[in-house]
mmCIF file of C-alpha atoms and ligand atoms in Angstrom:
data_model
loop_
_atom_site.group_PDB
_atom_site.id
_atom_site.type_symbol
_atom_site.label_atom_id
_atom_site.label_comp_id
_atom_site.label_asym_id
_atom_site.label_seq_id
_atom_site.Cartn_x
_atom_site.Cartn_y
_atom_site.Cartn_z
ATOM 1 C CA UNK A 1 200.929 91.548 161.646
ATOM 2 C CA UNK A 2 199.572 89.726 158.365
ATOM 3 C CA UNK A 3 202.250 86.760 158.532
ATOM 4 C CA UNK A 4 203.893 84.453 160.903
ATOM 5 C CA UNK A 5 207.448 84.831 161.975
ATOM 6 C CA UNK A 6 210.336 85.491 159.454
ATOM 7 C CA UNK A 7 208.257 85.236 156.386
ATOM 8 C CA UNK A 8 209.159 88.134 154.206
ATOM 9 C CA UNK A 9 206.796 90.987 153.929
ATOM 10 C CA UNK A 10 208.746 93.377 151.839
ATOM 11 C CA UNK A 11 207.020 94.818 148.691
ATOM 12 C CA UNK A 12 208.867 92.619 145.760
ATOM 13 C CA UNK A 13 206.485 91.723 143.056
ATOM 14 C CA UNK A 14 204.518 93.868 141.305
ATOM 15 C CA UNK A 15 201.328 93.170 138.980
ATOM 16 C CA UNK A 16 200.609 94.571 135.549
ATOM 17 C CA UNK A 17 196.927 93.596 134.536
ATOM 18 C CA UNK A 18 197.501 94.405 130.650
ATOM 19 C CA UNK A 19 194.596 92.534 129.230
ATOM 20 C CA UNK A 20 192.083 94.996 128.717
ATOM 21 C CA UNK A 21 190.794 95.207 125.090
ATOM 22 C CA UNK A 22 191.788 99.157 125.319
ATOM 23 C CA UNK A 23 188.467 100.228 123.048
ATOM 24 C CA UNK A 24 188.961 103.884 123.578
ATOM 25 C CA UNK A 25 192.120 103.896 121.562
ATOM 26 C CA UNK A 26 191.289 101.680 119.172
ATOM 27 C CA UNK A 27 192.316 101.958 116.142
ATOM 28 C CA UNK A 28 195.695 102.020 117.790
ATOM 29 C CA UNK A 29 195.064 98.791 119.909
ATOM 30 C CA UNK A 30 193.693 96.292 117.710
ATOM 31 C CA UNK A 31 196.591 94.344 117.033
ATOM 32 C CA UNK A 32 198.713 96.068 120.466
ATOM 33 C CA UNK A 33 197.823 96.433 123.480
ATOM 34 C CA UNK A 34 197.246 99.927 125.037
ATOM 35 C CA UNK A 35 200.297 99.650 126.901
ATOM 36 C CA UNK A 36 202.547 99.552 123.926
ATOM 37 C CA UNK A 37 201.188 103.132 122.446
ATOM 38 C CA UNK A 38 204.073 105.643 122.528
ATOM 39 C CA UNK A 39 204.307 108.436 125.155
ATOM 40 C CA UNK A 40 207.322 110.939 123.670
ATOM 41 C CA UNK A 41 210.089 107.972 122.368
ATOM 42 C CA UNK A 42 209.046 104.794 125.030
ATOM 43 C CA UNK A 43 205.695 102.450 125.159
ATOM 44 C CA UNK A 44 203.562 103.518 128.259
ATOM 45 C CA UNK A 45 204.903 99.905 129.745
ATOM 46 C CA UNK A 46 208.053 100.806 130.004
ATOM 47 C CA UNK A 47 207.507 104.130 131.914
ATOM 48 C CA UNK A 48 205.466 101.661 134.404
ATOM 49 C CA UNK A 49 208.514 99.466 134.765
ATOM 50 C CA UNK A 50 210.841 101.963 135.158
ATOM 51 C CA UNK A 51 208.704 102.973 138.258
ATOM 52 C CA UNK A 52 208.642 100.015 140.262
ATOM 53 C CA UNK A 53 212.107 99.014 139.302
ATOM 54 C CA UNK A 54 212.751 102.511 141.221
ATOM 55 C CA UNK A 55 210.852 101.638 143.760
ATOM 56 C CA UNK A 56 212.796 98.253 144.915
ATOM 57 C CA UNK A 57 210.653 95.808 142.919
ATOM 58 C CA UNK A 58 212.292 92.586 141.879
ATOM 59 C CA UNK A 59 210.072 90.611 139.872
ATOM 60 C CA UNK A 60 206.751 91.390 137.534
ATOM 61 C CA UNK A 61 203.948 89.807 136.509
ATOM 62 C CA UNK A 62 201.914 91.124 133.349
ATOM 63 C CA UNK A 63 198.779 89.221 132.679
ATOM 64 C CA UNK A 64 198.123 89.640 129.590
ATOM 65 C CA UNK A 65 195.850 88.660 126.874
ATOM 66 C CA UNK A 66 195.641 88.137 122.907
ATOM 67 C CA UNK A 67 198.174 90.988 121.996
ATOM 68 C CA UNK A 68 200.992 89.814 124.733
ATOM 69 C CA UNK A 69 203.238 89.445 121.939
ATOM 70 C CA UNK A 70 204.559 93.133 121.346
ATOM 71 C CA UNK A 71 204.795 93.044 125.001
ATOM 72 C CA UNK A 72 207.197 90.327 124.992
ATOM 73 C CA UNK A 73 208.884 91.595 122.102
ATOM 74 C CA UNK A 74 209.524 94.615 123.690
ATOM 75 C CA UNK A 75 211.614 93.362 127.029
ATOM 76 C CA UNK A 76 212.900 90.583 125.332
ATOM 77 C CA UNK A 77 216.554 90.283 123.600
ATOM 78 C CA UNK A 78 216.710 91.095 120.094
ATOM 79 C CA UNK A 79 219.567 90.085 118.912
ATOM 80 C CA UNK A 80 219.696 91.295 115.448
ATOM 81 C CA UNK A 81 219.365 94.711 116.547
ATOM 82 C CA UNK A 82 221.756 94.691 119.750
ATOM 83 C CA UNK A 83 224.226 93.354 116.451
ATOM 84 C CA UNK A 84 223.515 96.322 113.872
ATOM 85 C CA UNK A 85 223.420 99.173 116.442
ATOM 86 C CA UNK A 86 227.419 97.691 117.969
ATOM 87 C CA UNK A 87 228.344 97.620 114.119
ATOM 88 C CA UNK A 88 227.030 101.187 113.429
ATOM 89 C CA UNK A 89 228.586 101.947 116.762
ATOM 90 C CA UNK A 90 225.418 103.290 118.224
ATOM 91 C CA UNK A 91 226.683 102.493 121.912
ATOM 92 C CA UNK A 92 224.216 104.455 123.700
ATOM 93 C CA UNK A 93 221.249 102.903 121.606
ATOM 94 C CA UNK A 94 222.930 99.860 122.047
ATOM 95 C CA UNK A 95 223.267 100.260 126.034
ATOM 96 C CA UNK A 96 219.648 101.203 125.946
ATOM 97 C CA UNK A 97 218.094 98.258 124.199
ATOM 98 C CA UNK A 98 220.154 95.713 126.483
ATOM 99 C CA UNK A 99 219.155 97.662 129.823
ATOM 100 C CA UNK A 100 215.315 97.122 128.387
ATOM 101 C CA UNK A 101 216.045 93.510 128.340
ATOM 102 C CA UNK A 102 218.090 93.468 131.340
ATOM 103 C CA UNK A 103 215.662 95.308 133.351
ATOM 104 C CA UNK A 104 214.083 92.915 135.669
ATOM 105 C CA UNK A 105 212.370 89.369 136.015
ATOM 106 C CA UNK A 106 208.972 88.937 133.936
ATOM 107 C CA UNK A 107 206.551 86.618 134.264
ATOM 108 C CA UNK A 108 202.899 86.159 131.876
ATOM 109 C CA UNK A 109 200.364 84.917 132.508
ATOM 110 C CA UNK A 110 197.281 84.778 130.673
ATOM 111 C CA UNK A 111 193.829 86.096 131.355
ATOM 112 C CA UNK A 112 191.183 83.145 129.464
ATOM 113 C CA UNK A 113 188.563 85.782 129.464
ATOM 114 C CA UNK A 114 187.884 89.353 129.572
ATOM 115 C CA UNK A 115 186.231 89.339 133.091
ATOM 116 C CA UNK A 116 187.473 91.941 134.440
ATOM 117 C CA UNK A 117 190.889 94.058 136.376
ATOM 118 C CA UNK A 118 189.301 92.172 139.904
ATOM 119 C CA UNK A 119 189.357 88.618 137.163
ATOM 120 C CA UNK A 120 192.684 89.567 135.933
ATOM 121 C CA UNK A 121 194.382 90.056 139.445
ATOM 122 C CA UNK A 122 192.969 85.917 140.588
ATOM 123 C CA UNK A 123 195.395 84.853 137.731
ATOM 124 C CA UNK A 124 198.431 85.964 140.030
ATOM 125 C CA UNK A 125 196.851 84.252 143.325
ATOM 126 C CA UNK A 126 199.182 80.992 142.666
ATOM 127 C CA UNK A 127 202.206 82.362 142.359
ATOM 128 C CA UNK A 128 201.989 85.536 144.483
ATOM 129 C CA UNK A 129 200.160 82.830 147.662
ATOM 130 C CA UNK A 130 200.362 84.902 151.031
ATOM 131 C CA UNK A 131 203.405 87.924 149.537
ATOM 132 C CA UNK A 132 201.800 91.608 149.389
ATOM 133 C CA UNK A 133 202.306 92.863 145.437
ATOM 134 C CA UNK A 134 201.617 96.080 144.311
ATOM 135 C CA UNK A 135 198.732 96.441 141.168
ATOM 136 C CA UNK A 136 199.830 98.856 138.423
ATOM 137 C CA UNK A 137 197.293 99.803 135.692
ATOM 138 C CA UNK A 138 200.181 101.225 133.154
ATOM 139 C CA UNK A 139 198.151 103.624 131.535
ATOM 140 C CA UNK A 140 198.174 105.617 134.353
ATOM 141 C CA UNK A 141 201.252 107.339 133.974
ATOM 142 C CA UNK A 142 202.228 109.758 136.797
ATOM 143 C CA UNK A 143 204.820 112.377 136.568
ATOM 144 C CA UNK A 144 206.340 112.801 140.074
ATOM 145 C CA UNK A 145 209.726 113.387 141.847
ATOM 146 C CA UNK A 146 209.402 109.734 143.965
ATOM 147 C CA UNK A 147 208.082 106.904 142.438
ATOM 148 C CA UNK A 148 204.369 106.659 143.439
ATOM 149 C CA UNK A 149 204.773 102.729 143.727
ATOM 150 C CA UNK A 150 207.931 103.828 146.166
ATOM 151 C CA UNK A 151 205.392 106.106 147.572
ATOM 152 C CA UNK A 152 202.564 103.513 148.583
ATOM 153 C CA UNK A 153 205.485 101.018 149.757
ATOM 154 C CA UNK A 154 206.734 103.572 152.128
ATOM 155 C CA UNK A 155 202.909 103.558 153.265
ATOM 156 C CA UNK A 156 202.424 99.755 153.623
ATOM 157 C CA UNK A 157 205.625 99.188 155.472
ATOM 158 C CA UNK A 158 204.132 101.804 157.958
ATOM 159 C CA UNK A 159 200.859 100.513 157.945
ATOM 160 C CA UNK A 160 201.257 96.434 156.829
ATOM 161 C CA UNK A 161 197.641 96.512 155.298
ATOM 162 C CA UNK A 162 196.032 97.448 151.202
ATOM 163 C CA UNK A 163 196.102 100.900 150.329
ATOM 164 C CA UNK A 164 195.133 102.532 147.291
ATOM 165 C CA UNK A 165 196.986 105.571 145.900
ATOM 166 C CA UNK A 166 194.016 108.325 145.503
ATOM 167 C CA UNK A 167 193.384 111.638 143.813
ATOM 168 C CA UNK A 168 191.263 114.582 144.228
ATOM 169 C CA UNK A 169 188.431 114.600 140.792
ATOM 170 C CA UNK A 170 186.194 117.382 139.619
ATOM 171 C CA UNK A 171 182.998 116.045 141.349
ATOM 172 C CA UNK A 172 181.078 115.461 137.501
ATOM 173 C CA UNK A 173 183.878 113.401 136.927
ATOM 174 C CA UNK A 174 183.543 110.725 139.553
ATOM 175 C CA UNK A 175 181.082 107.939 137.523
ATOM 176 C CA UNK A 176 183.739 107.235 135.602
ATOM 177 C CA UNK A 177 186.237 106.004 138.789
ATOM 178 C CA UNK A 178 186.203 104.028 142.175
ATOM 179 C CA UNK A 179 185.560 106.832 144.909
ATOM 180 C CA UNK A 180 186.136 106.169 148.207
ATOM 181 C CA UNK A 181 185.004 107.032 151.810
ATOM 182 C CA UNK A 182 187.198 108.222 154.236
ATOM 183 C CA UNK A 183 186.958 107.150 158.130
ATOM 184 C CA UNK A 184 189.544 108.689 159.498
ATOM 185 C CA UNK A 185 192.452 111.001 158.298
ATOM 186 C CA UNK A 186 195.930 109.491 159.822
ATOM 187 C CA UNK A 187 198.056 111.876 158.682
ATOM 188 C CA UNK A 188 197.730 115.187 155.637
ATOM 189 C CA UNK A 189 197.994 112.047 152.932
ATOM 190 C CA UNK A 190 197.631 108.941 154.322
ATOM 191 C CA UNK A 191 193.651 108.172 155.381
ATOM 192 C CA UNK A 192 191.988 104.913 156.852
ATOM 193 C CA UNK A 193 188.913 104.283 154.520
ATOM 194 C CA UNK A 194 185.213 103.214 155.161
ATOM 195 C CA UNK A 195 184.084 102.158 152.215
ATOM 196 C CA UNK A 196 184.643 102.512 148.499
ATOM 197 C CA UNK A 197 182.329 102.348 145.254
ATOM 198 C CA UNK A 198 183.142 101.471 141.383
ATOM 199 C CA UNK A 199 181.857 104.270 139.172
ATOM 200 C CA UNK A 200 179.269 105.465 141.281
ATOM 201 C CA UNK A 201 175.707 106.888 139.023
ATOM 202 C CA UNK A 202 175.001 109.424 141.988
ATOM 203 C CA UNK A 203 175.716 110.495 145.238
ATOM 204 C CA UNK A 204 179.676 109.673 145.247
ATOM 205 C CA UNK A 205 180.571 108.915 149.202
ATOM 206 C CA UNK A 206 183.526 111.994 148.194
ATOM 207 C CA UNK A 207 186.046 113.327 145.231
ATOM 208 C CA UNK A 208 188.681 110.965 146.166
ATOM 209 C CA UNK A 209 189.260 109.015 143.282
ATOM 210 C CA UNK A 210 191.413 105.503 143.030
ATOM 211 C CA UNK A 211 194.236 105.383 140.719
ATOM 212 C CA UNK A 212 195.969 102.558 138.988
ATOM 213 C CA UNK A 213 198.053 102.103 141.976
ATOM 214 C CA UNK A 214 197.855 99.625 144.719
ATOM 215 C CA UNK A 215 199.652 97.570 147.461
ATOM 216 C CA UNK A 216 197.438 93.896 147.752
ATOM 217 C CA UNK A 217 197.418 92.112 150.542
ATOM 218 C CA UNK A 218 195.874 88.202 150.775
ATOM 219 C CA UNK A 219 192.927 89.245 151.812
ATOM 220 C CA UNK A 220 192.278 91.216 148.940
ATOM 221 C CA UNK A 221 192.641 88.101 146.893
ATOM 222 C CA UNK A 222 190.220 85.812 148.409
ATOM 223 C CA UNK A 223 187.932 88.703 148.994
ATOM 224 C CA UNK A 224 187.998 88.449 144.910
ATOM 225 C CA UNK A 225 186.607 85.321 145.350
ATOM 226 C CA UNK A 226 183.513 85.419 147.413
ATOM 227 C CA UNK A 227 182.557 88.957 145.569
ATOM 228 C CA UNK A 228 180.134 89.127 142.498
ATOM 229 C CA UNK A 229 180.298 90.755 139.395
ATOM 230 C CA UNK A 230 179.878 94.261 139.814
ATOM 231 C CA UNK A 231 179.741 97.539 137.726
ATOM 232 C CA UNK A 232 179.912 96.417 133.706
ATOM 233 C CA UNK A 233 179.015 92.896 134.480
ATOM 234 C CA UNK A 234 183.379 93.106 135.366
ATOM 235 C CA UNK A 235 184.728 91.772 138.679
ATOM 236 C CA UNK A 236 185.796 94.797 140.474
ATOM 237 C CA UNK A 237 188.632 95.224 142.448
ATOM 238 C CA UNK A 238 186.837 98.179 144.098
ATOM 239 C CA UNK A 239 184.305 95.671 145.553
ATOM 240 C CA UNK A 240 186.987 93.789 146.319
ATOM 241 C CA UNK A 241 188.753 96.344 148.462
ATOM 242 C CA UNK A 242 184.792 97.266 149.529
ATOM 243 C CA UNK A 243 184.505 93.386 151.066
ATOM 244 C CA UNK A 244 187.954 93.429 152.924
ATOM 245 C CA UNK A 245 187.780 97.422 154.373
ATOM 246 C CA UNK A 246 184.403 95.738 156.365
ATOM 247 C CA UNK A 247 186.430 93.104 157.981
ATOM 248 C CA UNK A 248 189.987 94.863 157.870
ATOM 249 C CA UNK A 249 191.939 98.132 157.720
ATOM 250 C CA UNK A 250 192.132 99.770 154.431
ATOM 251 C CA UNK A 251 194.328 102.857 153.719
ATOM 252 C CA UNK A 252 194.027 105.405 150.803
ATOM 253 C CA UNK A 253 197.225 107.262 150.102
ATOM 254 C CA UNK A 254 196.660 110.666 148.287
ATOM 255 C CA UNK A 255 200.128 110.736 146.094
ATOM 256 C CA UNK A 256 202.269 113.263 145.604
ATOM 257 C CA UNK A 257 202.559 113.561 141.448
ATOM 258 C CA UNK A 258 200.211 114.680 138.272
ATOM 259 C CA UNK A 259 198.597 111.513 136.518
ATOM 260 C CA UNK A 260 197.377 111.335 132.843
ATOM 261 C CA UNK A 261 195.362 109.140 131.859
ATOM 262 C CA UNK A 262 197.060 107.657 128.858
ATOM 263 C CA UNK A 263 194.154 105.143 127.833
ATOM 264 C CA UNK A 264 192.168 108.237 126.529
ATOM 265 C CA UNK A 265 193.151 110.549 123.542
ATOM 266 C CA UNK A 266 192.542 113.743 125.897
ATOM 267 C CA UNK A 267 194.758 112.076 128.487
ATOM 268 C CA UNK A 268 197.671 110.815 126.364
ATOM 269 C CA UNK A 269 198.194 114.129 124.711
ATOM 270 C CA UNK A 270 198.219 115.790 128.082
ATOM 271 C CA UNK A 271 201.053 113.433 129.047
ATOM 272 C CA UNK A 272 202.984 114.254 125.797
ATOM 273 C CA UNK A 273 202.722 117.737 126.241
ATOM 274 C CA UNK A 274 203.909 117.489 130.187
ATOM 275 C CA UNK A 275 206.801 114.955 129.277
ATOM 276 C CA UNK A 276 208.141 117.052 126.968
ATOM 277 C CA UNK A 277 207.734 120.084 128.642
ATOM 278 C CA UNK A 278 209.742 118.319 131.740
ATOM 279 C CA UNK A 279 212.285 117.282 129.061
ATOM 280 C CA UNK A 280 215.316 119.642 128.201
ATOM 281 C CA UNK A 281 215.801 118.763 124.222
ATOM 282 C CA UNK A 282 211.700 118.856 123.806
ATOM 283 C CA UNK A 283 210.268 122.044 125.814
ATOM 284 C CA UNK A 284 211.845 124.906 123.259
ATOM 285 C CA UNK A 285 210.319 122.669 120.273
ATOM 286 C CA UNK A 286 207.185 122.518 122.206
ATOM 287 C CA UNK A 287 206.715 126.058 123.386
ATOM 288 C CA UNK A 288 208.288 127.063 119.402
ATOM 289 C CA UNK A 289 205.082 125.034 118.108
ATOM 290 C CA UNK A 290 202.545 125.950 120.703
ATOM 291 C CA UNK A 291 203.676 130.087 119.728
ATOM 292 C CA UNK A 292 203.331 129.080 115.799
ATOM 293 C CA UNK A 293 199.874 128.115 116.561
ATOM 294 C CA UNK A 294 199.140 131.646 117.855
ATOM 295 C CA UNK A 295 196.395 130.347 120.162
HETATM 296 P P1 UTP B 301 190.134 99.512 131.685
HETATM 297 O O1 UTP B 301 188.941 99.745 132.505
HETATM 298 O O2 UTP B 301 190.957 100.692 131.316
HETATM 299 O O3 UTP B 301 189.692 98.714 130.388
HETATM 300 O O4 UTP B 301 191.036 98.441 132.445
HETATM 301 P P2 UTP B 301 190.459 98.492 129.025
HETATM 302 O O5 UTP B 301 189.851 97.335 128.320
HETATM 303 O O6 UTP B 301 191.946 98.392 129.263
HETATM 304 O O7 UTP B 301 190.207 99.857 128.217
HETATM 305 P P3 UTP B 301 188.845 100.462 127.585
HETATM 306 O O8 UTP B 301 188.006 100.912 128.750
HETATM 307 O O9 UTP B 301 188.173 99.402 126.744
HETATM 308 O O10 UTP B 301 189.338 101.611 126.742
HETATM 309 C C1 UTP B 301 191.853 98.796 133.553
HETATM 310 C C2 UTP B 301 193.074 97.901 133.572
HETATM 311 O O11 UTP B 301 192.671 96.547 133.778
HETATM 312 C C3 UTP B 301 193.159 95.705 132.755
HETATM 313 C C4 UTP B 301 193.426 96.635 131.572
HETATM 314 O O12 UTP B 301 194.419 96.082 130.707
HETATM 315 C C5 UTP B 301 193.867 97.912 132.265
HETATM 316 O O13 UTP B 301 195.255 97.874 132.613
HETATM 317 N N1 UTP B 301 192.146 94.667 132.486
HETATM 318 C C6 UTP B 301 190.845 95.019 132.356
HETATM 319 C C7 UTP B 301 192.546 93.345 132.415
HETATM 320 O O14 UTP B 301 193.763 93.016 132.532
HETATM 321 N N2 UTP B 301 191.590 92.401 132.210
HETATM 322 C C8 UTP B 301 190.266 92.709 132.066
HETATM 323 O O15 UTP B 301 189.446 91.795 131.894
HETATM 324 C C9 UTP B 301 189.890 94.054 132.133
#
């Protein structure tokens, strides 16, 4: 057991590090961040949010940097609009915007430099103190029937240590994510890992990629703290999760969903063309245009 008697240990907070500077979008993120850019008719954020509100979390932390202010913006009241849409009698607009509002409980807090996702994730250490969180990177969006934050809950509450949702990669593709090593498999998804490495050059320990899922524990946190900088002179949380898997159980959780990776142009159109596929209105427009193109 990580904590004493009657402390709570359910899965209620969940972290959005949303200060990256986004540079393989830009131009589209120089004055947003990437978490704002439009998947279908809703910012990538708000898919996120949907997720873990689905999965049972109560309160969210974004730490954000210099463009916070669209995010605020966009969960915040607007008054003026919730006013024009009643008058035009736009209900279910109307019903939308407040449920965006409505949502959940947000909390910012703001990254002083670009250090890094393992940098971003100290900022929560104060107000999260000894409570497991999950980590969302939002630009991983994941199409799936359950939640993968409900997914990797599930797991925890089994399990009561980190684990990392993961994902088979083509093997020329692993430099560009954390990879792990796998000790043991527990069960067809669920795995208790050895090691882990951030974008490794050559001889990746397997094709199990991480994805921008995660349960935390407190370990993780001050593991962030005696760590270096690692891969892009960045505080990783890879070597994070690295440092604590040598002194404590780590689990990898291989989910059950398709993730796009919406912070790339290749990945974001992917995503549009599987949302609207899976969307009744949008797949006969979509498979009209893809026959007009007579590919
Ligand atoms: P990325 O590695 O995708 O970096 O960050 P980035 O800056 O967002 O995008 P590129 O590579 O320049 O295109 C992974 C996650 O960590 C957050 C990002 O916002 C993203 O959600 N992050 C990264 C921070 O919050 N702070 C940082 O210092 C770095």
């Amino acid at each position: 057991m990580l904590y004493g008697a009657g402390e709570e240990m359910d899965i209620k907070t969940a972290v959005f590090p949303v200060a990256g500077f986004g540079t393989r979008m830009l131009p589209a993120t120089k004055a947003i961040p990437k978490e704002m850019i439009t998947l279908i008719n809703k910012p990538l954020i708000q898919y996120a949010v949907e997720e873990v509100i689905d999965a049972g979390i109560e309160r969210i932390i974004f730490i954000t940097g210099r463009t916070k202010k669209a995010l605020e913006d966009h969960f915040d009241i607007n008054v003026e609009l919730n006013q024009q849409l009643e008058s035009a009698g736009k209900t279910d607009l109307l019903y939308d915007m407040k449920r965006i509002s409505e949502m959940v409980d947000i909390i910012y807090v703001r990254q002083k430099y670009m250090l890094g996702l393992g940098n971003a994730i100290c900022c929560v250490q104060d107000i999260v103190k000894n409570e497991p969180f999950a980590v969302i990177l939002p630009d991983d969006i994941i199409l799936s029937k359950t939640p993968v934050t409900k997914q990797l809950i599930e797991c925890y509450n089994k399990v009561e240590r980190p684990v990392v949702s993961l994902m088979p990669v083509a093997k020329n593709e692993t430099s560009k994510y954390g990879i792990v090593e796998i000790k043991e498999q527990v069960d067809t998804r669920l795995s208790r890992l050895k090691d882990m490495v951030e974008k490794p050059a050559s001889n990746p320990p397997s094709n199990m990629a991480i994805i921008g899922r995660y349960i935390l524990t407190s370990e993780v946190l001050s593991a962030l703290s005696k760590i270096d900088k690692g891969a892009g002179g960045e505080l990783q949380l890879t070597d994070a999760l690295k440092y604590t898997a040598k002194y404590y159980d780590v689990y990898g959780y291989e989910f059950e969903g398709k993730r796009f990776d919406c912070g790339t142009k290749q990945g974001l159109l992917e995503a549009t063309i599987n949302f609207a596929y899976a969307d009744n209105l949008l797949a006969e427009t979509l498979k009209d245009t893809v026959a007009s193109l007579n590919l």
